[in-house]
Amino acid sequence: MDNLINGIGLLLSTEVFLLMTIGVLAGLMIGALPGLTDPMALGLAIPFTFGMEPIAAILFLLGIHFGAVYGGSITAILINTPGTPAGAAAALDGYPLTQKGQSKKALQMSAISAFIAALISVTALIIFAPMLAKVALKFGPSEYFALGIFGLSVVAGVAGKSLSKALIAATLGVFISTIGTDPLYGMERFTFGSYYLYDGIDLVTALIGLFAVSEIFKKYYLKDDKDSRDLRAKLSGEGLTFQELKKSLKTIFKGGIIGVIIGALPGTGAVTSSFFSYGEARRSSKNPEKYGKGELDGVAAAESGAVGTESAAMIPMLTFGIPGDVGMAILLGAFMLHGVSLGPDLFTKSGDMVNALFIGIVLLELLVLVAAWYGASLISKIVQVQRYYLYPVIMVLIVGGSFALMNDLFNVWVTLVFGLLGFILIRLDYPVTPLLLGIILGPIIEHNFLLSISSTGGDIIAFLIRPITAGILLLAAVSMFVSIRIHKKTSKSMNE
Amino acid sequence: MSDILKRYLDTVVLLIFALVLLIGLPVFTNVPEDLMHGLDSPLLFPRIVAWCLIILTGFRMIWITLKEKKAKTAFNFKEAKGFFLLLLCTIVYLFIIPHLGFFISSIFAILGYMYILDRVKWWKALLIAIIASAVVSFSFIKLLNVPLETSIFGL
């Protein structure tokens, strides 16, 4: 009870509320702007959180994340150009509704579905995260080693076209994580005498390079963005009626639950969930032929599926410190930057912060609903910002942000190198997310492996056959298999 | 570039990287002889990484030979003018920051970036460059208390 009161106390500040609002609005705009991605926005925003209290910083970043996930659907519905990949499913029925002059109805259905699904997702987080944290208290180094491996099973879900390329990217990530001093003896590895590399590659620097700089490089290389002057859209038609909402409630709840299950599975994020939910709604509908031609239920299914993943994806991150997708990986970096250690300790030692986080997430979802309900028209106008104004300013922000991380230009050079690496990988069809996961999970795996080996006197088998360790490793294999299956099924329904 | 080279280039580069890593481990690290081997060696994980890369690239080579008959053009140098100019502009930007300071360098950088993307009138570009640089510098220095590089003019 004390934790709950203290948690509310942490949130009762104008600054926190203001930052949450700014985060949501910024996220909605970034999500709506085709070409700007959620990871890019999160990477860029992290340096701005330096002076903030940890809870304010995390909620600000979560606001951007939640706003961006929803924002992608606004342009998907209005102009058939999803701002984010997760918004693509919403366009299937949302855009035909816009063409019929019912864009207001589609956007309101999308906003309310997103809100209900978000509440389902946050409920799952509030119930399951503390339960799992209690289990995690019993974990030792060998279990955390297995969890690190489990985290890498995410690679299967984000593999894209080739699993082998994803595995190579993850391996490169693990290699990058070995730069610096080793965790047991403090011996220098790949530092080449540079004291800048003594502590290894900074995670935030790497992710700004991989997700922000590489995106800008891509834009300048392709030069194929739609001219935003073609992206004009107007809100039209009647608003959503209660009867229409009531008719779609079952679909929304189903989509929310699908989102929770898929979101909690590592590697299967909002894109998979939105198409899975859409496919399920069409399959169980009495009128499947109406889907794709402007069916309101289709918008509800896609949106609830996508947003339902948001909070559920935080379950493995908060309880075990293992990120389930790229957004969570970046947020993990933000938690680390602000000195907040994730895992069971978060629940036992910082109960007030956990409660503040849970309440803050509910408030953020409410803010997204209000902003989406009343601000969609304004957001659709903002997407008309010309790219040749936007990208140069983003580049300067990247340089300033990377510099701010260590107050040194060396960091900016590292960001540029990672930007180039990310760009080359993207051009060669190697997914970038596994690389980031390798950088994050590499130290967890290595550190806990060395501790486990020390405790068993060098006997690998002894720690691998510990029941929980073996169970987690088995789960990792199953998770990888399930991820590949879901991924294939989603790709199939996307092609249909 | 021949089709075969294009198909295998990335895999071969990775394989060479893995081999260099494996062979050069004692050179790239300052690990003493007695800690070179064993399950708690600081070289264990880099060694595992190198072996994983060798196995995975080997697998990819077999896969490419059997399944990927056509090479995908990953990078067209003729069309990459914008990218190279951006890269060059950024490198120059990073070199001039210590001399001209963040604010002034950023003005030049934004002008350069806009020039690459063209279509912006010079006075508009200049106005945006000054305003954006001022806002970014102000945000970092005053709001975030991050001391950015300044020039001899104090900017």
XYZ file of C-alpha atoms in Angstrom:
651
model
C 0.000 0.000 0.000
C 2.882 2.335 0.867
C 4.410 1.576 -2.529
C 1.150 2.483 -4.237
C 0.910 5.809 -2.394
C 4.578 6.558 -3.067
C 4.061 5.566 -6.703
C 1.169 8.007 -7.075
C 3.365 10.586 -5.351
C 6.023 10.154 -8.043
C 3.446 10.956 -10.708
C 1.851 13.955 -8.989
C 3.962 16.521 -10.699
C 3.170 18.972 -13.458
C 6.535 18.211 -15.055
C 5.825 14.491 -15.322
C 2.357 15.068 -16.762
C 3.689 17.620 -19.224
C 6.466 15.291 -20.366
C 3.968 12.452 -20.813
C 1.758 14.709 -22.942
C 4.702 15.926 -25.029
C 5.860 12.317 -25.455
C 2.450 11.130 -26.671
C 2.024 14.058 -29.092
C 5.559 13.666 -30.438
C 5.008 9.906 -30.795
C 1.722 10.387 -32.660
C 3.353 12.795 -35.099
C 6.425 10.625 -35.626
C 4.280 7.519 -36.051
C 2.098 9.369 -38.559
C 5.047 10.664 -40.583
C 5.934 8.046 -43.182
C 9.672 7.437 -43.015
C 10.147 8.266 -39.349
C 10.117 5.162 -37.191
C 9.380 4.418 -33.564
C 12.931 3.134 -32.791
C 14.425 6.174 -34.496
C 12.295 8.509 -32.375
C 13.147 6.644 -29.172
C 16.853 6.716 -29.975
C 16.746 10.436 -30.689
C 14.741 11.202 -27.562
C 16.975 9.353 -25.074
C 19.629 12.123 -24.815
C 16.843 14.586 -24.010
C 15.999 12.591 -20.893
C 19.381 13.103 -19.176
C 18.215 15.760 -16.778
C 14.903 14.070 -15.998
C 13.931 11.944 -13.022
C 13.977 8.232 -14.004
C 10.188 7.815 -13.887
C 9.596 11.018 -15.885
C 12.156 9.912 -18.474
C 10.701 6.422 -18.837
C 7.114 7.677 -19.118
C 8.207 10.313 -21.638
C 9.807 7.602 -23.781
C 6.852 5.251 -23.324
C 4.598 8.121 -24.414
C 6.598 8.377 -27.638
C 6.459 4.599 -28.097
C 2.698 4.290 -27.504
C 1.956 7.401 -29.552
C 4.058 6.151 -32.458
C 2.437 2.698 -32.501
C -0.990 4.333 -32.761
C 0.129 7.236 -34.979
C 1.068 4.844 -37.763
C -2.595 3.969 -38.200
C -3.745 7.564 -38.722
C -1.968 7.977 -42.050
C -2.718 4.343 -42.888
C -6.440 5.093 -42.650
C -6.372 8.577 -44.173
C -3.887 8.266 -47.019
C -3.175 4.528 -47.249
C 0.442 5.172 -46.183
C 1.156 3.470 -42.859
C 3.491 5.611 -40.772
C 4.751 2.438 -39.110
C 4.677 -1.214 -40.280
C 2.175 -1.993 -37.504
C -0.298 0.427 -39.081
C -0.451 -1.506 -42.362
C -3.253 -3.836 -41.233
C -5.423 -0.843 -40.262
C -5.164 0.449 -43.835
C -6.802 -2.706 -45.241
C -10.265 -1.567 -44.186
C -9.503 1.932 -42.904
C -8.546 3.380 -46.258
C -11.591 1.958 -48.089
C -13.701 3.623 -45.371
C -11.921 6.926 -46.100
C -12.631 6.458 -49.786
C -16.301 6.010 -48.883
C -16.194 9.327 -46.982
C -16.222 7.677 -43.545
C -12.719 8.485 -42.327
C -13.960 10.018 -39.071
C -15.772 6.794 -38.180
C -12.678 4.718 -39.036
C -10.343 6.880 -36.987
C -12.654 6.908 -33.981
C -13.061 3.141 -34.147
C -9.296 2.826 -34.371
C -8.797 5.128 -31.359
C -11.321 3.418 -29.106
C -10.165 -0.102 -30.110
C -6.614 0.899 -29.342
C -7.613 2.209 -25.923
C -9.587 -0.891 -24.915
C -6.804 -3.193 -26.122
C -4.251 -1.083 -24.279
C -6.242 -1.491 -21.054
C -6.350 -5.275 -21.549
C -2.614 -5.247 -22.152
C -1.750 -3.133 -19.121
C -4.015 -5.349 -16.957
C -1.993 -8.366 -18.104
C 1.195 -6.493 -17.257
C -0.036 -5.565 -13.772
C -1.157 -9.150 -13.035
C 1.631 -11.205 -14.595
C 4.749 -9.072 -14.145
C 4.828 -9.246 -10.301
C 4.033 -12.989 -10.425
C 6.923 -13.657 -12.807
C 9.197 -11.395 -10.775
C 8.577 -13.622 -7.737
C 9.622 -16.650 -9.793
C 12.679 -14.756 -11.058
C 13.816 -14.187 -7.458
C 14.750 -17.872 -7.347
C 16.992 -17.496 -10.399
C 20.758 -17.760 -10.220
C 23.456 -17.103 -12.854
C 22.725 -20.298 -14.799
C 19.056 -19.363 -15.140
C 19.989 -15.861 -16.274
C 22.401 -17.358 -18.779
C 19.503 -19.462 -20.120
C 17.265 -16.367 -20.139
C 19.854 -14.554 -22.248
C 19.749 -17.414 -24.741
C 15.948 -17.281 -24.547
C 16.129 -13.569 -25.360
C 18.172 -14.367 -28.440
C 15.365 -16.647 -29.657
C 13.690 -13.333 -30.539
C 15.943 -13.434 -33.581
C 13.633 -15.978 -35.200
C 10.715 -13.577 -34.977
C 12.553 -10.612 -36.416
C 14.483 -12.623 -38.988
C 12.728 -11.151 -42.006
C 13.548 -13.134 -45.138
C 16.509 -15.147 -43.869
C 17.050 -16.763 -40.482
C 20.744 -17.344 -41.220
C 21.276 -13.635 -41.905
C 19.490 -12.785 -38.649
C 21.717 -15.216 -36.760
C 24.821 -13.675 -38.340
C 23.605 -10.200 -37.318
C 23.004 -11.422 -33.742
C 26.468 -12.997 -33.647
C 28.014 -9.712 -34.798
C 26.076 -8.018 -31.998
C 27.525 -10.440 -29.444
C 30.988 -9.703 -30.852
C 30.445 -5.944 -30.435
C 29.393 -6.596 -26.834
C 32.794 -8.204 -26.147
C 34.626 -4.941 -26.936
C 36.002 -3.477 -23.705
C 37.142 -5.254 -20.572
C 36.050 -8.804 -19.840
C 33.679 -9.263 -16.882
C 35.835 -11.688 -14.856
C 39.479 -10.550 -15.064
C 39.124 -7.027 -16.476
C 41.362 -7.834 -19.455
C 41.107 -5.492 -22.427
C 39.569 -6.912 -25.601
C 39.547 -5.098 -28.964
C 40.153 -1.697 -27.357
C 43.382 -1.108 -29.320
C 44.633 0.952 -26.404
C 41.789 3.472 -26.610
C 40.427 4.406 -23.198
C 37.148 5.391 -24.889
C 36.533 1.712 -25.573
C 37.546 0.543 -22.120
C 33.917 0.333 -20.949
C 32.760 -1.081 -24.260
C 30.426 0.372 -26.843
C 27.709 2.504 -25.312
C 24.322 0.904 -25.996
C 22.473 4.168 -26.667
C 25.193 5.312 -29.076
C 24.881 2.040 -30.970
C 21.120 2.216 -31.194
C 21.064 5.856 -32.332
C 23.451 4.856 -35.105
C 21.634 1.664 -36.041
C 18.114 3.036 -36.031
C 18.354 6.795 -36.622
C 21.479 7.440 -38.722
C 20.945 4.391 -40.941
C 17.354 5.523 -41.637
C 18.568 8.960 -42.759
C 21.232 7.315 -44.933
C 18.478 5.196 -46.453
C 16.346 8.247 -47.210
C 19.210 10.043 -48.924
C 20.135 6.923 -50.859
C 16.658 6.115 -52.109
C 15.193 9.608 -52.532
C 11.902 7.910 -53.268
C 9.654 9.321 -50.584
C 6.277 10.443 -51.685
C 6.125 14.175 -51.915
C 4.195 15.131 -48.834
C 2.146 17.574 -50.877
C 0.405 14.465 -52.211
C -0.477 13.370 -48.711
C -3.367 15.710 -48.058
C -6.377 14.148 -46.407
C -9.512 15.383 -44.736
C -11.668 13.976 -41.983
C -15.089 13.260 -43.378
C -18.428 11.637 -42.554
C -20.304 10.910 -39.363
C -18.680 9.894 -36.100
C -18.769 6.403 -34.579
C -22.089 5.376 -32.987
C -22.440 3.363 -29.787
C -24.209 0.578 -31.714
C -21.256 0.241 -34.070
C -18.845 0.108 -31.174
C -20.995 -2.483 -29.369
C -21.005 -4.655 -32.511
C -17.213 -4.657 -32.603
C -16.556 -5.134 -28.869
C -16.065 -8.896 -29.183
C -13.490 -8.370 -31.944
C -11.712 -5.719 -29.889
C -11.453 -7.952 -26.826
C -10.283 -10.857 -28.942
C -7.704 -8.609 -30.635
C -6.529 -7.309 -27.269
C -6.006 -10.826 -25.934
C -4.202 -11.889 -29.131
C -2.027 -8.793 -28.688
C -1.194 -9.724 -25.097
C -0.187 -13.287 -25.990
C 1.837 -12.309 -29.050
C 3.310 -9.242 -27.328
C 4.599 -11.285 -24.400
C 6.313 -13.728 -26.784
C 9.780 -12.499 -27.642
C 10.253 -11.428 -31.230
C 6.639 -11.216 -32.251
C 5.522 -7.627 -32.088
C 2.702 -5.339 -33.186
C 2.973 -6.097 -36.914
C 2.519 -9.830 -36.421
C -0.259 -9.305 -33.899
C -2.250 -6.814 -35.997
C -2.308 -9.113 -39.027
C -2.968 -12.178 -36.874
C -5.903 -10.426 -35.183
C -7.215 -9.157 -38.538
C -6.986 -12.633 -40.033
C -8.768 -14.156 -37.045
C -11.573 -11.554 -37.202
C -12.074 -12.227 -40.904
C -12.009 -15.987 -40.368
C -14.642 -15.894 -37.614
C -16.830 -13.256 -39.289
C -20.249 -14.040 -40.784
C -19.369 -11.708 -43.645
C -15.686 -12.314 -44.456
C -16.222 -10.996 -48.001
C -16.748 -7.484 -46.594
C -13.189 -7.398 -45.203
C -10.815 -5.302 -47.239
C -13.700 -3.238 -48.636
C -14.331 -0.936 -45.682
C -15.437 -3.160 -42.779
C -15.345 -1.304 -39.479
C -14.703 -4.548 -37.628
C -11.498 -4.963 -39.644
C -10.170 -1.648 -38.352
C -11.058 -2.693 -34.791
C -9.309 -6.051 -35.175
C -6.118 -4.616 -36.658
C -5.816 -1.799 -34.146
C -6.617 -3.861 -31.052
C -4.167 -6.533 -32.186
C -1.379 -4.002 -32.650
C -1.884 -1.974 -29.478
C -2.589 -5.055 -27.330
C 1.092 -5.947 -27.594
C 2.377 -2.676 -26.087
C 2.312 -3.306 -22.344
C 2.503 -7.097 -22.637
C 5.878 -6.718 -24.363
C 7.112 -5.111 -21.154
C 6.499 -8.261 -19.086
C 9.764 -10.074 -20.012
C 11.688 -6.807 -19.925
C 10.578 -5.694 -16.463
C 10.732 -9.116 -14.829
C 13.856 -10.627 -16.387
C 15.550 -7.674 -18.071
C 15.105 -9.417 -21.437
C 13.684 -7.224 -24.207
C 10.996 -8.794 -26.390
C 11.257 -6.431 -29.355
C 13.271 -3.514 -30.646
C 11.178 -0.868 -28.860
C 11.719 -2.668 -25.571
C 15.434 -3.080 -26.321
C 15.740 0.687 -26.667
C 13.704 1.281 -23.522
C 15.988 -1.166 -21.722
C 18.873 1.098 -22.744
C 16.997 4.054 -21.273
C 16.385 2.201 -17.995
C 20.106 1.387 -17.795
C 21.058 4.975 -18.588
C 18.959 6.178 -15.667
C 20.428 3.618 -13.297
C 17.251 1.552 -12.976
C 18.095 -2.140 -12.820
C 15.429 -4.381 -14.283
C 14.516 -7.870 -13.110
C 13.071 -9.048 -9.805
C 15.038 -6.388 -7.906
C 12.898 -3.729 -9.518
C 9.814 -5.214 -7.868
C 11.374 -5.862 -4.464
C 13.435 -2.687 -4.078
C 11.581 -0.127 -6.217
C 7.926 -1.055 -5.685
C 6.950 2.623 -5.758
C 8.519 3.025 -9.180
C 6.756 -0.082 -10.509
C 3.410 1.247 -9.308
C 4.136 4.687 -10.751
C 5.002 2.983 -14.032
C 1.755 0.962 -14.094
C -0.427 3.992 -13.290
C 1.600 6.111 -15.706
C 0.999 3.621 -18.519
C -2.782 3.783 -17.958
C -2.587 7.600 -18.048
C -0.486 7.469 -21.211
C -3.053 5.282 -22.943
C -5.776 7.737 -21.909
C -3.695 10.583 -23.339
C -3.255 8.659 -26.601
C -7.039 8.186 -26.794
C -7.763 11.889 -26.195
C -5.046 13.037 -28.602
C -6.117 10.555 -31.280
C -9.819 11.346 -30.879
C -9.473 15.103 -31.097
C -6.124 15.573 -32.812
C -6.254 13.230 -35.829
C -7.153 16.072 -38.169
C -4.227 18.190 -36.959
C -1.833 15.224 -37.150
C -2.881 14.531 -40.732
C -1.825 18.109 -41.556
C 1.544 17.770 -39.804
C 2.529 14.832 -42.024
C 2.757 17.356 -44.829
C 6.069 18.628 -43.433
C 8.580 18.393 -46.279
C 11.334 15.815 -45.905
C 14.028 18.233 -47.015
C 13.339 20.321 -43.909
C 13.018 17.344 -41.616
C 16.026 15.114 -42.307
C 18.739 17.822 -42.012
C 17.375 18.880 -38.629
C 17.206 15.244 -37.493
C 20.868 14.768 -38.474
C 21.885 17.746 -36.328
C 19.783 16.366 -33.468
C 21.554 13.017 -33.811
C 24.979 14.669 -33.639
C 23.959 16.798 -30.629
C 22.356 13.818 -28.887
C 25.330 11.516 -29.419
C 27.698 14.217 -28.218
C 25.583 14.734 -25.115
C 25.918 11.067 -24.109
C 29.592 11.454 -23.142
C 30.331 15.106 -23.878
C 32.803 13.915 -26.440
C 32.962 13.827 -30.224
C 34.336 10.285 -30.127
C 30.824 9.107 -29.373
C 29.477 10.914 -32.436
C 32.019 9.120 -34.620
C 30.934 5.806 -33.105
C 27.306 6.713 -33.891
C 28.300 7.422 -37.490
C 30.114 4.080 -37.751
C 27.055 2.250 -36.413
C 24.870 4.225 -38.817
C 27.009 3.025 -41.702
C 26.992 -0.531 -40.391
C 23.189 -0.446 -40.047
C 22.800 1.006 -43.540
C 25.054 -1.628 -45.119
C 23.219 -4.409 -43.278
C 19.834 -3.062 -44.419
C 21.015 -2.832 -48.026
C 22.243 -6.440 -47.842
C 18.936 -7.622 -46.327
C 20.390 -8.362 -42.885
C 17.923 -7.404 -40.120
C 19.326 -4.814 -37.703
C 17.274 -5.741 -34.632
C 19.200 -9.014 -33.973
C 22.425 -7.006 -33.935
C 21.050 -4.770 -31.191
C 19.770 -7.811 -29.278
C 23.236 -9.343 -29.501
C 24.787 -6.171 -28.064
C 22.293 -6.150 -25.174
C 22.207 -9.860 -24.409
C 25.889 -10.638 -25.050
C 27.087 -9.317 -21.678
C 24.176 -10.981 -19.822
C 25.014 -14.339 -21.394
C 28.794 -14.048 -20.933
C 28.717 -12.702 -17.378
C 26.268 -15.331 -16.133
C 28.009 -18.121 -18.026
C 31.306 -17.272 -16.313
C 29.628 -17.096 -12.890
C 27.896 -20.440 -13.482
C 31.104 -22.075 -14.643
C 32.913 -20.764 -11.564
C 30.207 -22.107 -9.241
C 30.264 -25.598 -10.785
C 34.035 -25.807 -10.953
C 34.098 -25.792 -14.751
C 31.378 -28.402 -15.297
C 29.090 -27.121 -18.085
C 26.700 -30.077 -17.950
C 26.115 -29.555 -14.219
C 24.610 -26.142 -14.707
C 22.858 -26.868 -17.998
C 20.827 -29.698 -16.469
C 19.536 -27.620 -13.569
C 15.723 -27.971 -13.907
C 14.864 -24.283 -14.418
C 17.864 -23.675 -16.683
C 17.037 -26.686 -18.828
C 13.357 -25.632 -18.855
C 14.189 -22.115 -20.058
C 16.518 -23.450 -22.751
C 13.770 -25.798 -23.914
C 11.331 -22.868 -23.877
C 13.792 -20.895 -26.012
C 13.751 -23.648 -28.622
C 9.935 -23.824 -28.537
C 9.686 -20.020 -28.680
C 11.939 -19.959 -31.719
C 9.808 -22.589 -33.438
C 6.535 -20.799 -32.553
C 7.968 -17.443 -33.695
C 8.904 -18.886 -37.074
C 5.440 -20.454 -37.434
C 3.597 -17.227 -36.492
C 5.904 -15.229 -38.736
C 5.195 -17.490 -41.696
C 1.441 -17.412 -41.044
C 1.456 -13.617 -40.792
C 3.497 -13.235 -43.981
C 0.976 -15.477 -45.713
C -2.006 -13.409 -44.534
C -0.155 -10.171 -45.430
C 0.364 -11.469 -48.972
C -3.303 -12.422 -49.209
C 31.117 -6.798 -60.716
C 30.534 -10.377 -61.754
C 27.340 -12.074 -60.653
C 29.161 -14.736 -58.624
C 31.156 -12.134 -56.710
C 27.994 -10.160 -55.977
C 26.239 -13.251 -54.634
C 29.014 -14.264 -52.294
C 30.624 -10.926 -51.421
C 29.018 -10.248 -48.010
C 29.449 -13.875 -46.926
C 33.107 -13.936 -47.956
C 33.791 -10.640 -46.155
C 32.184 -12.045 -43.004
C 34.155 -15.273 -43.297
C 37.425 -13.351 -43.641
C 36.431 -11.223 -40.650
C 35.740 -14.362 -38.591
C 39.072 -15.942 -39.564
C 41.010 -12.757 -38.816
C 39.201 -12.564 -35.480
C 40.004 -16.164 -34.613
C 43.644 -16.015 -35.635
C 44.307 -12.511 -34.383
C 42.676 -12.871 -30.951
C 45.983 -12.733 -29.022
C 46.938 -9.581 -30.968
C 43.609 -7.784 -30.524
C 43.526 -8.413 -26.779
C 46.013 -8.083 -23.934
C 45.187 -11.392 -22.294
C 48.188 -13.143 -20.647
C 49.248 -16.612 -21.809
C 47.820 -18.442 -18.774
C 44.321 -17.018 -19.435
C 44.280 -17.743 -23.156
C 42.459 -21.046 -22.774
C 39.884 -22.593 -20.486
C 36.193 -22.087 -19.849
C 36.739 -18.898 -17.874
C 39.121 -17.354 -20.400
C 38.370 -13.763 -21.534
C 38.897 -15.102 -25.063
C 36.211 -17.798 -24.816
C 33.306 -15.683 -26.042
C 35.159 -13.927 -28.872
C 36.330 -17.390 -29.934
C 32.752 -18.745 -29.835
C 31.620 -15.724 -31.879
C 34.300 -16.380 -34.494
C 33.375 -20.063 -34.762
C 29.647 -19.240 -34.980
C 30.390 -16.811 -37.812
C 32.485 -19.406 -39.638
C 29.722 -22.011 -39.337
C 26.951 -19.565 -40.300
C 28.839 -18.162 -43.297
C 29.616 -21.720 -44.392
C 25.915 -22.509 -44.194
C 25.086 -19.329 -46.147
C 27.524 -20.256 -48.885
C 25.834 -23.625 -49.322
C 22.426 -21.925 -49.262
C 23.467 -19.322 -51.854
C 24.904 -22.019 -54.116
C 21.749 -24.105 -53.933
C 18.929 -21.564 -53.611
C 19.953 -18.007 -54.433
C 20.796 -18.206 -58.095
C 20.407 -14.501 -58.819
C 22.357 -11.700 -57.190
C 20.468 -8.780 -55.702
C 21.966 -5.380 -56.354
C 22.389 -4.146 -52.820
C 24.205 -0.969 -53.700
C 24.140 1.014 -56.894
C 27.059 3.420 -56.807
C 25.652 5.499 -59.654
C 22.454 6.213 -57.738
C 24.157 6.663 -54.385
C 25.296 10.245 -54.982
C 22.972 11.614 -52.301
C 24.193 9.101 -49.743
C 27.889 9.775 -50.405
C 27.367 13.527 -50.252
C 25.492 13.123 -46.963
C 28.314 11.007 -45.570
C 30.929 13.495 -46.716
C 28.922 16.399 -45.335
C 28.603 14.635 -41.957
C 32.331 13.850 -41.785
C 33.188 17.488 -42.569
C 30.586 18.571 -39.989
C 32.216 16.440 -37.278
C 35.672 17.792 -38.184
C 34.633 21.443 -38.005
C 32.668 21.207 -34.742
C 35.794 21.561 -32.509
C 36.886 24.636 -34.507
C 33.639 26.457 -35.254
C 31.538 25.202 -32.366
C 28.265 23.260 -32.510
C 25.988 26.181 -33.411
C 27.921 27.548 -36.398
C 28.899 24.076 -37.671
C 25.271 22.974 -37.514
C 24.195 25.917 -39.681
C 26.685 24.849 -42.368
C 25.693 21.195 -41.967
C 21.964 21.874 -42.364
C 22.661 24.028 -45.416
C 24.758 21.195 -46.855
C 22.119 18.547 -46.122
C 19.406 20.713 -47.689
C 21.553 21.373 -50.733
C 21.897 17.621 -51.282
C 18.120 17.174 -51.183
C 17.722 20.391 -53.280
C 14.467 22.207 -54.016
C 14.834 24.671 -51.094
C 15.295 28.376 -51.808
C 18.589 29.692 -50.385
C 17.032 32.245 -48.042
C 14.557 29.675 -46.729
C 17.375 27.173 -46.198
C 19.471 29.759 -44.370
C 16.569 30.801 -42.168
C 15.738 27.197 -41.257
C 19.414 26.377 -40.677
C 19.867 29.294 -38.247
C 16.596 28.706 -36.387
C 17.024 24.907 -36.151
C 20.647 25.189 -35.004
C 19.700 27.795 -32.420
C 16.799 25.714 -31.087
C 18.873 22.513 -30.902
C 21.842 24.301 -29.266
C 19.576 26.099 -26.802
C 17.761 22.850 -25.949
C 20.984 21.035 -25.163
C 22.827 23.850 -23.375
C 20.044 25.518 -21.410
C 17.364 22.841 -20.994
C 19.523 19.724 -20.728
C 22.657 21.340 -19.268
C 24.861 19.640 -21.846
C 27.927 21.783 -22.604
C 28.286 21.606 -26.395
C 31.463 22.635 -28.217
C 31.784 26.409 -28.669
C 33.895 28.414 -31.098
C 36.252 31.328 -30.416
C 33.219 33.579 -30.889
C 31.582 31.925 -27.902
C 28.861 30.311 -30.033
